[in-house]
Short mmCIF file of C-alpha atoms and ligand atoms in Angstrom, two decimals:
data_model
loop_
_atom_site.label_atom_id
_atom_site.label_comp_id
_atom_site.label_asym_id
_atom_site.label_seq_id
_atom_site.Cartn_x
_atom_site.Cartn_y
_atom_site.Cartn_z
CA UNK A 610 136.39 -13.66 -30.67
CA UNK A 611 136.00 -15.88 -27.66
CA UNK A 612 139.32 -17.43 -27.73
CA UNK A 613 140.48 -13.69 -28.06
CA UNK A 614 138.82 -12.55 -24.60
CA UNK A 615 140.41 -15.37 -22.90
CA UNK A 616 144.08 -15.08 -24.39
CA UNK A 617 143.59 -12.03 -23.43
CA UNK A 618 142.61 -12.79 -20.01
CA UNK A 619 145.00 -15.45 -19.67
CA UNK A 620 147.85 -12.74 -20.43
CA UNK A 621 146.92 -10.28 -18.16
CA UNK A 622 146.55 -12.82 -15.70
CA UNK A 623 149.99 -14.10 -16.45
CA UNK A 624 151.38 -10.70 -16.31
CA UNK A 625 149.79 -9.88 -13.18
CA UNK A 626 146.82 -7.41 -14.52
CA UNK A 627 143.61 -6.86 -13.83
CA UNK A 628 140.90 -7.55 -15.65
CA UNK A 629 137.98 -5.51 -16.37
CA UNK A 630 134.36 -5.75 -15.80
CA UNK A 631 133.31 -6.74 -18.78
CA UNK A 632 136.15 -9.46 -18.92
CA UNK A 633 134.71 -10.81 -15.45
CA UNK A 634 131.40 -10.95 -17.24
CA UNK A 635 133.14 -12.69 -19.80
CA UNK A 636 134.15 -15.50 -17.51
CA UNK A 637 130.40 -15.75 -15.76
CA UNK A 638 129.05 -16.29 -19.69
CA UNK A 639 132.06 -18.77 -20.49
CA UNK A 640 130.84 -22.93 -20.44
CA UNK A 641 134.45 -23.87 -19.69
CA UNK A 642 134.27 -24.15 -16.08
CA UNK A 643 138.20 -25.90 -15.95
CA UNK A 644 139.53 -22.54 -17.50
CA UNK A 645 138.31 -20.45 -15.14
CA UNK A 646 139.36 -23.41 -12.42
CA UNK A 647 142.71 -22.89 -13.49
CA UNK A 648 143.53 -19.17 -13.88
CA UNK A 649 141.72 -18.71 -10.34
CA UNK A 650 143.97 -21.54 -9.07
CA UNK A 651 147.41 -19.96 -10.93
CA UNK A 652 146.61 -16.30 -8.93
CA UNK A 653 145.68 -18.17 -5.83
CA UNK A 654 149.05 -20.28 -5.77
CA UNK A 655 150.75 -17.32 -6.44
CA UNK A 656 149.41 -15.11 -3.30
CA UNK A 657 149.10 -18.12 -0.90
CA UNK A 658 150.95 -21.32 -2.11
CA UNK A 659 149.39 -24.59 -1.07
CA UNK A 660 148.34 -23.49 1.80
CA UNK A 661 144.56 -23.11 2.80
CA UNK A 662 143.75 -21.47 6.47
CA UNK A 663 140.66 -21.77 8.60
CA UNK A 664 140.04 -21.12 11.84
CA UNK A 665 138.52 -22.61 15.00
CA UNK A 666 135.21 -20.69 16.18
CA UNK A 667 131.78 -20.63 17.42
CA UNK A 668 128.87 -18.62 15.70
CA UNK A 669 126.47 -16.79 18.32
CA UNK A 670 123.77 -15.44 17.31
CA UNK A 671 122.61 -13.29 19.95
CA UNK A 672 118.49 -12.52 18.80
CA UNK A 673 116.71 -13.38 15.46
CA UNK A 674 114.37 -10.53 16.49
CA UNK A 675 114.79 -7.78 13.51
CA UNK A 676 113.01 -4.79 11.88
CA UNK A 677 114.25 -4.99 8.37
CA UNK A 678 113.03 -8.18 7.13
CA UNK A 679 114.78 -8.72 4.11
CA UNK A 680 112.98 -11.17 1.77
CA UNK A 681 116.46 -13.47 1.27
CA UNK A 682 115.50 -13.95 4.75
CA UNK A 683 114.57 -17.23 6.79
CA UNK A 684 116.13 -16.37 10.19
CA UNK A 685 113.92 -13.49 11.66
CA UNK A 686 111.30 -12.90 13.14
CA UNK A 687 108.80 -10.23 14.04
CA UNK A 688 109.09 -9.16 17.98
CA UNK A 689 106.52 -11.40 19.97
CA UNK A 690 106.33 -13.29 16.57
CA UNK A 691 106.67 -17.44 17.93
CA UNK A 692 110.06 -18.50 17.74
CA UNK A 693 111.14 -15.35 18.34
CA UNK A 694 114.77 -15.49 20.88
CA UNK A 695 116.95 -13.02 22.25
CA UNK A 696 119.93 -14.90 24.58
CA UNK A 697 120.41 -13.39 27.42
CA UNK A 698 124.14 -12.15 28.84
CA UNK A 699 124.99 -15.01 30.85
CA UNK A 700 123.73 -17.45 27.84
CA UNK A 701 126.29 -15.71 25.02
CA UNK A 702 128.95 -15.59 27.63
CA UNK A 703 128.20 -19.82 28.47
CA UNK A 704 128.46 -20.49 24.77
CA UNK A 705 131.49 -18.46 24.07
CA UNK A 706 133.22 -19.97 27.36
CA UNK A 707 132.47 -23.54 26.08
CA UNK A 708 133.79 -22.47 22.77
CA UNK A 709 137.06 -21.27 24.36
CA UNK A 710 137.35 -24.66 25.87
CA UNK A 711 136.74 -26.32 23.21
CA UNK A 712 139.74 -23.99 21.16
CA UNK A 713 138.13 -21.64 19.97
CA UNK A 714 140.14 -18.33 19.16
CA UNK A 715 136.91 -16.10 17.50
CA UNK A 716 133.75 -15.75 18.97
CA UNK A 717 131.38 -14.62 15.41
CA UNK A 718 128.66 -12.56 16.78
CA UNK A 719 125.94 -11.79 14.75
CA UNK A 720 122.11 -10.62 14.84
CA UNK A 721 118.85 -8.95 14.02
CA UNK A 722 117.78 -5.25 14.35
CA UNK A 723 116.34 -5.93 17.72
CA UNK A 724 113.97 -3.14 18.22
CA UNK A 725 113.97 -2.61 22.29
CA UNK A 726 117.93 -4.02 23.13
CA UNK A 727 119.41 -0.43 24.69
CA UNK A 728 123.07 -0.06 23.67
CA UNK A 729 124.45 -0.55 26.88
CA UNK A 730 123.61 -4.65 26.23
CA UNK A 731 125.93 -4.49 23.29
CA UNK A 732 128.77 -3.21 25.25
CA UNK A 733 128.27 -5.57 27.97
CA UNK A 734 127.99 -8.59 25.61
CA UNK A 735 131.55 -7.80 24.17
CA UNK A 736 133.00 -6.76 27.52
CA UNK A 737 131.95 -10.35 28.96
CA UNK A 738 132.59 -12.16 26.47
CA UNK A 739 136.36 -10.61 25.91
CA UNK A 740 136.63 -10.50 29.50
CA UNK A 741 137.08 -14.50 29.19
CA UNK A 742 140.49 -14.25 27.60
CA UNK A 743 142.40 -11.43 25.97
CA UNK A 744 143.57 -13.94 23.82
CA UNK A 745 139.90 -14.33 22.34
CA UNK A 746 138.86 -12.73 19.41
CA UNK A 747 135.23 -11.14 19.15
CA UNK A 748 134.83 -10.43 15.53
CA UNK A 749 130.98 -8.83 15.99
CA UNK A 750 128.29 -6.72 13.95
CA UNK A 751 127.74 -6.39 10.37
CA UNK A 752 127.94 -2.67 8.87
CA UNK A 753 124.24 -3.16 9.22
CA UNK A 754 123.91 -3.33 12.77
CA UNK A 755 126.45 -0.86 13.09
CA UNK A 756 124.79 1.74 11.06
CA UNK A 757 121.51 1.34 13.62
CA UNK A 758 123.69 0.68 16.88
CA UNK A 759 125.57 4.97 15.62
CA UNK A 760 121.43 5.24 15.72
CA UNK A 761 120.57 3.82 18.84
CA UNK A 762 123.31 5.01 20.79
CA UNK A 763 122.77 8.71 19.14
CA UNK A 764 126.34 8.95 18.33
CA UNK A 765 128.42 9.18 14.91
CA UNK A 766 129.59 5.99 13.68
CA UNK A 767 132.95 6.56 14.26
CA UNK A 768 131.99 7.48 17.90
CA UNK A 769 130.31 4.39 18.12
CA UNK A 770 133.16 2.10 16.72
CA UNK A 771 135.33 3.65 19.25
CA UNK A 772 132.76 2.55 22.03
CA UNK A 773 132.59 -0.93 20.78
CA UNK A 774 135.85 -1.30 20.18
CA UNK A 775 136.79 -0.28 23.89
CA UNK A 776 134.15 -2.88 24.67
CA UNK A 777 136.10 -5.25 23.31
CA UNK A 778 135.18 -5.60 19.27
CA UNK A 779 138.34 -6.66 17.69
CA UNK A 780 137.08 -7.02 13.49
CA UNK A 781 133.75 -7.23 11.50
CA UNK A 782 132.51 -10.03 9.54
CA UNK A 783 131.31 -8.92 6.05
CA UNK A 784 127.71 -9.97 5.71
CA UNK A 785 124.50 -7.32 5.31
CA UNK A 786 126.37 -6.41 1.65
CA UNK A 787 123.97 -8.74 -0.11
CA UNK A 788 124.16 -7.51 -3.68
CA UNK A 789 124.87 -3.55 -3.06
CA UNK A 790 123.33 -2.34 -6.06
CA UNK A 791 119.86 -0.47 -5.84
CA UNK A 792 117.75 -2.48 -7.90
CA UNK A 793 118.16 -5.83 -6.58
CA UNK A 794 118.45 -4.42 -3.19
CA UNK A 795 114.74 -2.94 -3.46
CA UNK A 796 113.67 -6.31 -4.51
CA UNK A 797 114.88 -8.20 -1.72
CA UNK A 798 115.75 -6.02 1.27
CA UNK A 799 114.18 -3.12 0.94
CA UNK A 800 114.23 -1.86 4.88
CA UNK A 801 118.31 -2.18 4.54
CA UNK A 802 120.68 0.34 4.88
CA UNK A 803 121.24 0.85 0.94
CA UNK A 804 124.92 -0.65 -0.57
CA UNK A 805 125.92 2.58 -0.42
CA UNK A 806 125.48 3.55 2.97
CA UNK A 807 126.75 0.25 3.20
CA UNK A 808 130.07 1.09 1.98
CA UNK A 809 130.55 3.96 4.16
CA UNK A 810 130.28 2.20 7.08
CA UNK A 811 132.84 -0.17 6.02
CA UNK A 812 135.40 2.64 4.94
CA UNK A 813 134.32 4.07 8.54
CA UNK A 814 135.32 0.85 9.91
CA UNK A 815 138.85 0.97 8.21
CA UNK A 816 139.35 4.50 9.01
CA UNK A 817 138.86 3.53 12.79
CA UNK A 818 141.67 0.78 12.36
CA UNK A 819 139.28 -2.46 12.03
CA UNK A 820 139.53 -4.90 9.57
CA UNK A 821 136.55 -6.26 8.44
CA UNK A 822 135.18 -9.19 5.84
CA UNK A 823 132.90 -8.68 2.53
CA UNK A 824 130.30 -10.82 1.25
CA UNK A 825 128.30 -11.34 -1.47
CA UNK A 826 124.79 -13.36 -1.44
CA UNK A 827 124.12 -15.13 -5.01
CA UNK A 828 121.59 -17.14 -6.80
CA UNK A 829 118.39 -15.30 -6.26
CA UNK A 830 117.13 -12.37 -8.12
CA UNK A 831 120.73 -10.84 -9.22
CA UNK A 832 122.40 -10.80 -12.56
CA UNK A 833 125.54 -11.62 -13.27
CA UNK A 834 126.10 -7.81 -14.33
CA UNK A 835 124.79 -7.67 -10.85
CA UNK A 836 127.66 -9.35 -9.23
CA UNK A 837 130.22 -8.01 -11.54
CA UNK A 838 129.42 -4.34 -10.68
CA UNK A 839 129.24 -5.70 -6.25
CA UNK A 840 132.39 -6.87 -6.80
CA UNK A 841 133.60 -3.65 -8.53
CA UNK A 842 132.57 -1.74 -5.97
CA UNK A 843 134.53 -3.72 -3.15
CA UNK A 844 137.69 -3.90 -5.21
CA UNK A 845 137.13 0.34 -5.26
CA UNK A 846 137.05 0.69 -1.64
CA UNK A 847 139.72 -1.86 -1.13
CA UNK A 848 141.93 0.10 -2.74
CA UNK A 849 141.35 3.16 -1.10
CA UNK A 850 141.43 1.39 2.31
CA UNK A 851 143.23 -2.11 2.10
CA UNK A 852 140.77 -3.03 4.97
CA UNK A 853 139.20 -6.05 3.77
CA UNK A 854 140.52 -9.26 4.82
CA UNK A 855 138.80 -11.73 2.82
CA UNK A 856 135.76 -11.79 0.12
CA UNK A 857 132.94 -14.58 1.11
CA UNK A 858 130.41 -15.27 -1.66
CA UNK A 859 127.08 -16.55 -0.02
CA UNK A 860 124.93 -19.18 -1.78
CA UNK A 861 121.59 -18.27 -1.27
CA UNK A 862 119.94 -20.81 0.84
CA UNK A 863 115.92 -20.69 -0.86
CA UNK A 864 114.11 -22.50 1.90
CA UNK A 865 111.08 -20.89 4.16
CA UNK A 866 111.71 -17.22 3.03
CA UNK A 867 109.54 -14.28 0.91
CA UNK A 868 111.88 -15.28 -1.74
CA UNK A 869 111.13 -18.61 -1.98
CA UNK A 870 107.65 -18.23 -3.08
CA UNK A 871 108.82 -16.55 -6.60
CA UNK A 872 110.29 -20.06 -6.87
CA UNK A 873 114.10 -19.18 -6.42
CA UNK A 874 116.16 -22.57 -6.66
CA UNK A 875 119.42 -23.56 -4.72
CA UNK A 876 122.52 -22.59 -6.47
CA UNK A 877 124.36 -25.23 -8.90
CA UNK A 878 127.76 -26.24 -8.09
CA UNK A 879 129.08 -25.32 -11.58
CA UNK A 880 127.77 -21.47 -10.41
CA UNK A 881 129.25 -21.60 -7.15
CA UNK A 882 133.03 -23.05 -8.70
CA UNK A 883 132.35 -20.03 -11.00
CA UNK A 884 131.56 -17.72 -8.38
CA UNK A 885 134.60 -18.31 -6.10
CA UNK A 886 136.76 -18.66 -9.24
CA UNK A 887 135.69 -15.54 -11.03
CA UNK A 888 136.12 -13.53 -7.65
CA UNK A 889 140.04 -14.65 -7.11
CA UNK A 890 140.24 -13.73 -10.78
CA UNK A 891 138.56 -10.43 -10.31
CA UNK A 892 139.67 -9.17 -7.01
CA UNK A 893 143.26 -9.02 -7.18
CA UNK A 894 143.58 -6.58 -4.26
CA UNK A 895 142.09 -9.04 -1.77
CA UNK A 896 144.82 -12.10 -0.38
CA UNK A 897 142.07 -14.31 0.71
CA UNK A 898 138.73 -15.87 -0.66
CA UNK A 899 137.16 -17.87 1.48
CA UNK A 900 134.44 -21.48 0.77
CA UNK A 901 131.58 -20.75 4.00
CA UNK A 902 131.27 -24.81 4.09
CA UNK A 903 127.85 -24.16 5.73
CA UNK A 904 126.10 -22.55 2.32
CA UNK A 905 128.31 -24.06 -0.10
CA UNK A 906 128.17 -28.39 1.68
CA UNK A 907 131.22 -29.37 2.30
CA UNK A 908 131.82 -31.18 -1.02
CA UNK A 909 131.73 -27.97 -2.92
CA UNK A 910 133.87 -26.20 -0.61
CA UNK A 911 136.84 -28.81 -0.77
CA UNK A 912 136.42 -29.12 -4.91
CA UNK A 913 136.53 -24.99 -4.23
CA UNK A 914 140.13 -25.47 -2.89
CA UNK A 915 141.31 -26.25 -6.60
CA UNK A 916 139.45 -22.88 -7.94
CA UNK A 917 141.18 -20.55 -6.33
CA UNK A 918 140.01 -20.83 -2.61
CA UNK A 919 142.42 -20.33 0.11
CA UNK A 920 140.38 -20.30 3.37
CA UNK A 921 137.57 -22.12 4.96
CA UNK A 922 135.22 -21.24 7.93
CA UNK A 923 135.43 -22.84 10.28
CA UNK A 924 134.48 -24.93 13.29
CA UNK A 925 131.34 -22.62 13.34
CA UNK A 926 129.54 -24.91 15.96
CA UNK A 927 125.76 -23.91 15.87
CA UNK A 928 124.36 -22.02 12.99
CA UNK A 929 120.82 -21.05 12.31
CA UNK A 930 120.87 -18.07 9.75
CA UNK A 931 121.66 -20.69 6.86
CA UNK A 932 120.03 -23.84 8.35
CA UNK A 933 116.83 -21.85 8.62
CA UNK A 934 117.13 -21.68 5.59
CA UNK A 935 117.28 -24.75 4.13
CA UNK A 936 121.25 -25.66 4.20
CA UNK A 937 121.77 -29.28 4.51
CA UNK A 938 125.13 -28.95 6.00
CA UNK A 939 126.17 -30.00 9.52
CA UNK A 940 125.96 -27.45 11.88
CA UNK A 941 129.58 -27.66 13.14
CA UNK A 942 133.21 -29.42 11.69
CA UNK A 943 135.63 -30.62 14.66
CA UNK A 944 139.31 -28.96 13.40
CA UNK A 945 140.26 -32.92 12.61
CA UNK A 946 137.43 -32.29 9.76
CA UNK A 947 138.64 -29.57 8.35
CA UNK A 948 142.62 -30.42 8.16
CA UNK A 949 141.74 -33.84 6.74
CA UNK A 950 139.21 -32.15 4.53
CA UNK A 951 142.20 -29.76 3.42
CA UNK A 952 144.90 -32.80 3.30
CA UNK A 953 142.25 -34.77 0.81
CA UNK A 954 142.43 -31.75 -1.48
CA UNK A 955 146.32 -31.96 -1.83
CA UNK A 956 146.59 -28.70 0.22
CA UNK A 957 148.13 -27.57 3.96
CA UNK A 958 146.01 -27.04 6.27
CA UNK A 959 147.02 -23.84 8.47
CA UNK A 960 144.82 -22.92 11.66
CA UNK A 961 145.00 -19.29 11.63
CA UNK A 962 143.51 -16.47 14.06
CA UNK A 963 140.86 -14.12 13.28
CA UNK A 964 143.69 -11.71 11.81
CA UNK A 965 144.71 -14.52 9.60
CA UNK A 966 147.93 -14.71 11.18
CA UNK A 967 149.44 -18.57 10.99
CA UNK A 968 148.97 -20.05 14.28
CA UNK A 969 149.96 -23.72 13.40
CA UNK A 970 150.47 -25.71 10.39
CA UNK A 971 149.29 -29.10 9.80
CA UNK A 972 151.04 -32.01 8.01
CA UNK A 973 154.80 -30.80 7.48
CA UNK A 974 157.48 -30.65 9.70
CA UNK A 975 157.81 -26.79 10.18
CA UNK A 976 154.70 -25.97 12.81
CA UNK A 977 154.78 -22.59 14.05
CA UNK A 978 153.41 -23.84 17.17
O1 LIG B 825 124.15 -10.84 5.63
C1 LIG B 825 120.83 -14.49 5.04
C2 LIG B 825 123.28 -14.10 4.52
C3 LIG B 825 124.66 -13.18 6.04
C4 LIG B 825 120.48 -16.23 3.82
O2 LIG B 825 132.52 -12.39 7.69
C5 LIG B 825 121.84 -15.90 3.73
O3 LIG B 825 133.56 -14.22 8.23
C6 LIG B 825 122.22 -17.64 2.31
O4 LIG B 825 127.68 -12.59 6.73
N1 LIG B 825 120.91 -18.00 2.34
C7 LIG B 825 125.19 -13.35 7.44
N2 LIG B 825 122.70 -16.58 2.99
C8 LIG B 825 126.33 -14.35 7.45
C9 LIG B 825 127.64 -13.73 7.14
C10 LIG B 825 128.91 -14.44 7.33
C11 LIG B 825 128.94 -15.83 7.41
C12 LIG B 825 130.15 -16.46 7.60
C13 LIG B 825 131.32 -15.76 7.75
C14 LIG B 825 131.28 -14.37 7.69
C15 LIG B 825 132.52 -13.60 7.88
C16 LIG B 825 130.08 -13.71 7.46
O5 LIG B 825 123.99 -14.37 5.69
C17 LIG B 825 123.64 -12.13 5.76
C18 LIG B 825 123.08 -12.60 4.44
O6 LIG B 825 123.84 -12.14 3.38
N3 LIG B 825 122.01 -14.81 4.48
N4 LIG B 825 119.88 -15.36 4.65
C19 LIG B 825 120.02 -17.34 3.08
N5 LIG B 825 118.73 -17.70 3.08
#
């Protein structure tokens, strides 16, 4: 019976098919890790060779200040709460300047629901930082902050993607999706938007000509059914919109949040191989899965490269949602420390931009650049 499921699996993914729900929940329940390794790794040569992308960036997040506090959630904190931070204009414009000097081609802006911030601040923090180069790339605002920005600015949300984008917003990163089905979601972020709401926002986003990422965090309360039916639910709107660049699962980082009181433990390698794996296996309309390095430690993320993981972020350069958190990785890789991290894994490194086109490759003789 089990050999059956994965012949079967093994078919369909040698003929190019996709499998079903209850085949990716066959994989998640499987013990033979290498199996998985390998189907993930047969899909992933097909779409993208031997070639594994990242790009060079710098995180910013602008305030930690936020209304919704989500349980999974080490990073906020309560206006006038200590350690509370908003940068200023000049501040995210310094760090995204260095970052462009540095090499930088995205600028990954990210932060709370900050209750008092008026809408015009938004505008002016993409506007100065795009103003630095039209070259740069500000990939900005989860469908989360989006949703309250339509809100705060009183207009629709396509009204208020047009704003931004005339600002300067040039993509969306994928996070706020946690686990999009109801019932975790209550448990650990109830405030949210719900994954619903969610997913309108991101077909909004697509309909206004953006591309934007999807995420997944994993390893606290969820199920696997959990997973299986968040992943279901991307692969539907992907194929109604084709607007999703790249799926990033998120290992939950357990350290100094409501969550970590209910005694929540760091993920294990074997489920994040699994994770990554299952997801190449699973989403079959999305080109690129990518290892975040800063949840996953770097270790993880390179063995990733041989389980069906084509791209890595990043340079990154100063994160706090994760390290808050707990995460014991650096806070930045130098782009020498990702290619030879790449090369080590038998792979070619490619820097790419934020739209994932090729924008130099690393270690043969044919560099675009
Ligand atoms: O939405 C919060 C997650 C996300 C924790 O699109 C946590 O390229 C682990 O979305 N442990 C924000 N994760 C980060 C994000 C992201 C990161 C890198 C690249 C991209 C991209 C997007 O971080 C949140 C939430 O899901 N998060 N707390 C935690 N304790």
């Amino acid at each position: 019976m089990v050999t059956d499921m994965l012949d079967s699996i093994c078919r369909k993914v040698d003929d190019g098919e996709r499998i079903t729900e209850e085949e990716a929940l066959f994989l998640y329940r499987t013990k033979d890790l290498l199996a998985i390794g390998e189907l993930a790794a047969k899909i992933n040569e097909r779409k993208n060779g031997k070639c594994v992308s990242f790009n060079v960036n710098r995180h910013i997040n602008y305030t930690n200040v936020c209304v919704n506090r989500c349980k999974f959630c080490a990073f906020f904190r309560a206006p006038g709460e200590p350690g509370a931070y908003t940068y200023s204009l000049e501040e995210i414009r310094s760090r995204a300047q260095e970052a462009m000097h540095q090499g930088a081609t995205e600028i990954h802006i990210v932060g709370g629901l900050h209750p008092d911030l008026p809408f015009e601040f938004y505008l002016e923090m993409l506007a100065s930082v795009k103003s630095l180069s039209p070259d740069l790339h500000v990939k900005a605002f989860t469908a989360v902050e989006i949703e309250y920005l339509s809100r705060l600015a009183r207009l629709s949300v396509p009204d208020t993607l047009r704003c931004l984008k005339e600002a300067g917003l040039g993509s969306l990163p994928g996070g706020g999706a946690e686990i999009l089905g109801d019932r975790v979601r209550q448990q650990i972020c109830p405030e949210k938007i719900s994954g619903e709401h969610w997913l309108m926002i991101m077909e909004e986003v697509h309909r206004a000509g953006l591309k934007s990422n999807a995420t997944m965090l994993y390893g606290h309360v969820e199920s696997f059914e959990d997973r299986v039916e968040h992943m279901r639910l991307l692969r539907d709107l992907q194929d109604r919109t084709g607007g999703f660049q790249v799926f990033i699962p998120l290992a939950f980082q357990p350290e100094n949040s409501a969550l970590t009181i209910s005694g929540v433990r760091k993920t294990s390698g074997v489920d994040d191989l699994k994770t990554l794996a299952i997801a190449r296996i699973y989403l079959d309309n999305f080109t690129h899965i990518k290892a975040y390095w800063i949840m996953l430690g770097e270790k993880i993320a390179q063995v990733s490269l041989s389980f069906g993981v084509n791209d890595l972020d990043g340079t990154v350069v100063e994160e706090k949602i994760g390290h808050d958190a707990g995460a014991a990785s650096p806070q930045c890789m130098s782009r020498e420390d990702i290619i030879v991290m790449i090369s080590k894994a038998g792979k070619i490194p490619v820097e790419r931009d934020t739209l994932y086109n090729a924008l130099r490759v690393y270690g043969t003789e044919e560099q675009i650049q």
